[in-house]
CSV table of C-alpha atoms in Angstrom, one decimal:
chain,number,residue,atom,x,y,z
D,1,UNK,CA,-102.5,2.4,-6.0
D,2,UNK,CA,-105.6,4.5,-6.8
D,3,UNK,CA,-108.0,1.7,-5.9
D,4,UNK,CA,-110.2,3.0,-3.1
D,5,UNK,CA,-109.6,0.1,-0.7
D,6,UNK,CA,-105.9,0.6,-1.0
D,7,UNK,CA,-105.8,4.3,-0.8
D,8,UNK,CA,-107.9,7.2,0.3
D,9,UNK,CA,-106.8,9.5,-2.5
D,10,UNK,CA,-110.4,9.7,-3.6
D,11,UNK,CA,-111.6,10.6,-0.1
D,12,UNK,CA,-111.7,14.2,1.0
D,13,UNK,CA,-109.9,14.9,4.3
D,14,UNK,CA,-112.3,14.6,7.2
D,15,UNK,CA,-114.9,12.7,5.1
D,16,UNK,CA,-116.5,9.9,7.0
D,17,UNK,CA,-116.8,6.5,5.2
D,18,UNK,CA,-118.5,4.4,7.8
D,19,UNK,CA,-122.0,5.2,9.1
D,20,UNK,CA,-121.3,8.9,9.0
D,21,UNK,CA,-118.8,8.6,11.8
D,22,UNK,CA,-116.7,11.8,12.2
D,23,UNK,CA,-113.3,11.6,10.6
D,24,UNK,CA,-110.6,14.1,11.3
D,25,UNK,CA,-107.1,12.8,10.4
D,26,UNK,CA,-105.2,12.3,7.2
D,27,UNK,CA,-105.1,8.5,7.6
D,28,UNK,CA,-108.6,7.9,9.0
D,29,UNK,CA,-109.9,7.4,5.4
D,30,UNK,CA,-107.3,4.7,4.9
D,31,UNK,CA,-108.5,2.9,8.0
D,32,UNK,CA,-112.1,3.2,7.0
D,33,UNK,CA,-111.4,2.0,3.5
D,34,UNK,CA,-109.7,-1.1,4.9
D,35,UNK,CA,-112.6,-1.9,7.2
D,36,UNK,CA,-115.0,-1.4,4.3
D,37,UNK,CA,-112.9,-3.7,2.1
D,38,UNK,CA,-112.8,-6.5,4.7
D,39,UNK,CA,-116.5,-6.1,5.4
D,40,UNK,CA,-117.5,-6.3,1.7
D,41,UNK,CA,-115.3,-9.3,0.9
D,42,UNK,CA,-116.2,-11.3,4.0
D,43,UNK,CA,-119.9,-10.3,3.6
D,44,UNK,CA,-120.0,-11.5,0.0
D,45,UNK,CA,-118.6,-14.9,0.9
D,46,UNK,CA,-120.8,-15.2,4.0
D,47,UNK,CA,-124.0,-14.7,2.0
D,48,UNK,CA,-122.7,-16.9,-0.9
D,49,UNK,CA,-122.0,-19.7,1.6
D,50,UNK,CA,-125.3,-19.4,3.3
D,51,UNK,CA,-127.1,-19.3,-0.1
D,52,UNK,CA,-125.3,-22.5,-1.2
D,53,UNK,CA,-125.9,-24.2,2.1
D,54,UNK,CA,-129.7,-23.7,2.0
D,55,UNK,CA,-129.8,-24.5,-1.7
D,56,UNK,CA,-128.1,-27.8,-1.0
D,57,UNK,CA,-130.5,-28.6,1.8
D,58,UNK,CA,-133.4,-28.1,-0.6
D,59,UNK,CA,-131.8,-29.7,-3.7
D,60,UNK,CA,-130.9,-32.9,-1.9
D,61,UNK,CA,-133.8,-33.2,0.5
D,62,UNK,CA,-135.3,-36.6,1.2
D,63,UNK,CA,-137.8,-37.6,-1.5
D,64,UNK,CA,-139.9,-40.7,-2.1
D,65,UNK,CA,-138.4,-43.0,-4.7
D,66,UNK,CA,-135.0,-41.2,-4.8
D,67,UNK,CA,-132.0,-43.1,-3.4
D,68,UNK,CA,-129.2,-41.2,-1.6
D,69,UNK,CA,-125.9,-41.0,-3.3
D,70,UNK,CA,-122.6,-42.3,-1.9
D,71,UNK,CA,-120.0,-39.6,-2.4
D,72,UNK,CA,-116.3,-40.0,-1.6
D,73,UNK,CA,-115.4,-36.3,-2.1
D,74,UNK,CA,-112.8,-37.2,-4.8
D,75,UNK,CA,-115.1,-36.9,-7.8
D,76,UNK,CA,-113.6,-34.2,-10.1
D,77,UNK,CA,-117.0,-32.7,-11.0
D,78,UNK,CA,-117.7,-32.3,-7.3
D,79,UNK,CA,-114.2,-31.3,-6.2
D,80,UNK,CA,-114.4,-28.2,-8.3
D,81,UNK,CA,-117.2,-26.8,-6.0
D,82,UNK,CA,-114.5,-26.7,-3.3
D,83,UNK,CA,-111.4,-25.9,-5.3
D,84,UNK,CA,-112.7,-22.9,-7.2
D,85,UNK,CA,-114.2,-21.1,-4.2
D,86,UNK,CA,-111.1,-22.0,-2.2
D,87,UNK,CA,-108.8,-20.4,-4.8
D,88,UNK,CA,-111.0,-17.3,-5.0
D,89,UNK,CA,-111.0,-16.9,-1.2
D,90,UNK,CA,-107.2,-17.1,-1.2
D,91,UNK,CA,-107.1,-14.3,-3.8
D,92,UNK,CA,-109.4,-12.2,-1.6
D,93,UNK,CA,-107.1,-12.9,1.4
D,94,UNK,CA,-104.2,-11.6,-0.7
D,95,UNK,CA,-106.1,-8.5,-1.5
D,96,UNK,CA,-106.8,-7.9,2.2
D,97,UNK,CA,-103.2,-8.6,3.2
D,98,UNK,CA,-101.8,-6.2,0.6
D,99,UNK,CA,-104.3,-3.4,1.5
D,100,UNK,CA,-103.6,-4.0,5.3
D,101,UNK,CA,-99.8,-3.8,4.8
D,102,UNK,CA,-100.1,-0.6,2.8
D,103,UNK,CA,-102.2,1.0,5.5
D,104,UNK,CA,-99.9,-0.3,8.3
D,105,UNK,CA,-96.8,1.1,6.6
D,106,UNK,CA,-98.4,4.5,6.1
D,107,UNK,CA,-99.8,4.8,9.6
D,108,UNK,CA,-97.2,2.9,11.8
D,109,UNK,CA,-94.0,2.6,9.8
D,110,UNK,CA,-93.8,6.1,8.2
D,111,UNK,CA,-93.1,9.1,10.3
D,112,UNK,CA,-93.5,12.3,8.3
D,113,UNK,CA,-91.4,15.3,9.5
D,114,UNK,CA,-93.2,16.9,12.5
D,115,UNK,CA,-94.4,20.5,12.9
D,116,UNK,CA,-94.7,19.9,16.6
D,117,UNK,CA,-94.4,17.2,19.3
D,118,UNK,CA,-96.7,16.4,22.2
D,119,UNK,CA,-95.9,14.0,25.1
D,120,UNK,CA,-98.8,11.9,26.3
D,121,UNK,CA,-98.7,10.2,29.7
D,122,UNK,CA,-101.2,7.7,30.9
D,123,UNK,CA,-101.7,6.8,34.5
D,124,UNK,CA,-104.6,5.4,36.6
D,125,UNK,CA,-106.9,7.0,35.7
D,126,UNK,CA,-106.1,10.1,33.7
D,127,UNK,CA,-104.3,11.4,30.7
D,128,UNK,CA,-101.6,14.1,31.1
D,129,UNK,CA,-100.4,16.1,28.0
D,130,UNK,CA,-97.1,18.0,27.7
D,131,UNK,CA,-97.3,20.5,24.9
D,132,UNK,CA,-94.4,22.5,23.6
D,133,UNK,CA,-94.6,26.2,24.3
D,134,UNK,CA,-94.0,29.2,22.0
D,135,UNK,CA,-90.5,27.8,21.2
D,136,UNK,CA,-92.0,24.6,19.7
D,137,UNK,CA,-89.6,22.4,21.7
D,138,UNK,CA,-90.5,20.0,24.5
D,139,UNK,CA,-88.7,20.0,27.9
D,140,UNK,CA,-88.1,23.7,28.0
D,141,UNK,CA,-89.4,26.3,30.6
D,142,UNK,CA,-92.4,27.3,28.5
D,143,UNK,CA,-93.9,23.8,28.1
D,144,UNK,CA,-97.6,23.7,28.7
D,145,UNK,CA,-99.0,20.8,30.9
D,146,UNK,CA,-102.7,19.9,30.8
D,147,UNK,CA,-104.8,17.1,32.2
D,148,UNK,CA,-107.5,15.4,30.2
D,149,UNK,CA,-107.4,18.0,27.4
D,150,UNK,CA,-105.0,17.9,24.5
D,151,UNK,CA,-104.9,20.9,22.2
D,152,UNK,CA,-103.5,20.7,18.6
D,153,UNK,CA,-103.6,22.9,15.5
D,154,UNK,CA,-105.4,21.7,12.4
D,155,UNK,CA,-103.3,21.0,9.4
D,156,UNK,CA,-100.1,20.4,11.4
D,157,UNK,CA,-98.2,17.1,11.6
D,158,UNK,CA,-97.7,16.1,15.2
D,159,UNK,CA,-95.3,13.4,16.6
D,160,UNK,CA,-96.5,12.0,19.9
D,161,UNK,CA,-94.4,10.4,22.7
D,162,UNK,CA,-96.6,8.0,24.5
D,163,UNK,CA,-95.7,6.8,28.1
D,164,UNK,CA,-97.4,5.0,31.0
D,165,UNK,CA,-96.6,5.5,34.6
D,166,UNK,CA,-98.2,2.4,36.0
D,167,UNK,CA,-100.0,-0.3,33.9
D,168,UNK,CA,-100.8,-0.9,30.3
D,169,UNK,CA,-103.1,1.8,28.9
D,170,UNK,CA,-104.3,2.3,25.3
D,171,UNK,CA,-104.5,5.8,23.8
D,172,UNK,CA,-107.5,5.9,21.5
D,173,UNK,CA,-108.8,8.8,19.5
D,174,UNK,CA,-111.8,7.5,17.5
D,175,UNK,CA,-112.0,10.5,15.2
D,176,UNK,CA,-108.4,9.9,14.1
D,177,UNK,CA,-108.9,6.1,13.9
D,178,UNK,CA,-105.8,6.1,16.1
D,179,UNK,CA,-105.1,3.5,18.9
D,180,UNK,CA,-101.8,2.8,20.5
D,181,UNK,CA,-100.9,0.9,23.6
D,182,UNK,CA,-98.9,2.6,26.3
D,183,UNK,CA,-96.6,0.2,28.1
D,184,UNK,CA,-94.8,1.0,31.4
D,185,UNK,CA,-91.1,1.6,30.9
D,186,UNK,CA,-91.4,2.3,27.2
D,187,UNK,CA,-91.8,5.5,25.2
D,188,UNK,CA,-93.8,4.8,22.0
D,189,UNK,CA,-93.7,7.3,19.1
D,190,UNK,CA,-96.4,7.9,16.5
D,191,UNK,CA,-97.9,10.7,14.5
D,192,UNK,CA,-101.1,12.3,13.3
D,193,UNK,CA,-102.3,15.3,11.4
D,194,UNK,CA,-105.8,16.7,12.1
D,195,UNK,CA,-107.9,17.8,9.1
D,196,UNK,CA,-110.8,19.6,10.8
D,197,UNK,CA,-111.4,21.7,13.9
D,198,UNK,CA,-113.6,20.6,16.8
D,199,UNK,CA,-113.6,18.9,20.1
D,200,UNK,CA,-113.6,15.1,20.2
D,201,UNK,CA,-113.2,12.2,22.6
D,202,UNK,CA,-110.0,10.5,23.8
D,203,UNK,CA,-110.4,7.1,25.5
D,204,UNK,CA,-108.4,4.4,27.2
D,205,UNK,CA,-109.1,1.2,25.2
D,206,UNK,CA,-107.3,-1.1,27.6
D,207,UNK,CA,-108.8,-2.3,30.9
D,208,UNK,CA,-106.5,-0.7,33.4
D,209,UNK,CA,-108.3,-1.0,36.8
D,210,UNK,CA,-111.4,-0.1,38.5
D,211,UNK,CA,-111.4,3.4,37.1
D,212,UNK,CA,-110.9,2.4,33.5
D,213,UNK,CA,-114.3,3.5,32.4
D,214,UNK,CA,-113.7,7.0,33.7
D,215,UNK,CA,-110.4,7.5,31.9
D,216,UNK,CA,-111.6,9.7,29.2
D,217,UNK,CA,-110.2,13.0,27.9
D,218,UNK,CA,-110.8,15.3,25.0
D,219,UNK,CA,-108.8,16.7,22.1
D,220,UNK,CA,-109.4,20.2,21.0
D,221,UNK,CA,-108.5,20.9,17.4
D,222,UNK,CA,-108.2,24.6,16.6
D,223,UNK,CA,-107.0,26.9,13.9
D,224,UNK,CA,-103.2,27.7,13.9
D,225,UNK,CA,-104.0,31.2,15.1
D,226,UNK,CA,-106.2,30.0,18.0
D,227,UNK,CA,-103.6,27.5,19.0
D,228,UNK,CA,-100.7,30.0,18.8
D,229,UNK,CA,-102.7,32.4,21.1
D,230,UNK,CA,-103.4,29.6,23.5
D,231,UNK,CA,-99.7,28.5,23.5
D,232,UNK,CA,-98.6,32.0,24.2
D,233,UNK,CA,-101.0,32.5,27.0
D,234,UNK,CA,-100.2,29.2,28.7
D,235,UNK,CA,-96.5,29.6,28.1
D,236,UNK,CA,-96.7,32.9,30.0
D,237,UNK,CA,-98.2,31.0,32.9
D,238,UNK,CA,-95.3,28.5,32.7
D,239,UNK,CA,-92.7,31.2,32.5
D,240,UNK,CA,-94.2,32.8,35.6
D,241,UNK,CA,-93.3,29.7,37.6
D,242,UNK,CA,-95.5,26.7,36.7
D,243,UNK,CA,-93.4,23.5,36.3
D,244,UNK,CA,-94.1,19.8,35.6
D,245,UNK,CA,-94.6,19.4,39.4
D,246,UNK,CA,-97.3,22.0,39.2
D,247,UNK,CA,-99.0,20.1,36.3
D,248,UNK,CA,-102.2,19.5,38.2
D,249,UNK,CA,-102.9,23.2,38.7
D,250,UNK,CA,-101.7,24.2,35.3
D,251,UNK,CA,-103.6,21.4,33.6
D,252,UNK,CA,-106.9,22.4,35.3
D,253,UNK,CA,-106.4,26.0,34.1
D,254,UNK,CA,-105.5,24.7,30.6
D,255,UNK,CA,-108.5,22.4,30.4
D,256,UNK,CA,-110.8,25.3,31.1
D,257,UNK,CA,-109.2,27.3,28.3
């Protein structure tokens, strides 16, 4: 479908559609397009309903010498004022459902082959990230652990493995239009592909305790060359003896780099 609300094929990667908000993933345009579609359709019917409401108030206002009419609601010439808009609204609902399902399948049900994988661990009240090292494989000696900073390469497809150590958190990257709950005892997989470099916010979008408002992090999107250099440097630290149990120290160093 080449229709803009159904597809972002006409949208350049990284192009913002809503109020000039930054956009930096391959599917952010699809999410924005769906929001715009719903806003336009609902907005049209809202203003149409309000216009009709106030017109009826004026048209059938009390006037001297004019008797009120008794209406049962079954008169054919009056029922069409309900039936026609009702049918059109159902058609609009079908358009929204079709567009929403297309976006859902693309973002949540389709997992393109990964170039790399990152493990994301939420806990009160911080995000911890396990990056693969130079070997590109998780759970090996050269893995890179960081706290509150995730680093990825632009143009690469990442799978993420999302976990929670304690309560329900919600991993939210506004610039990606990505939000996924993290449930204790479950590992939830998803994907993203960054389309432009920069440093952006990561938030927790689920109230998770008194420190919820402080559970922020950042994502650093860099060129493949910059990311490879960072991986090599941090992998060397890991190979020198840093382990997941040393993640706090390694993460602090990684966040500064």
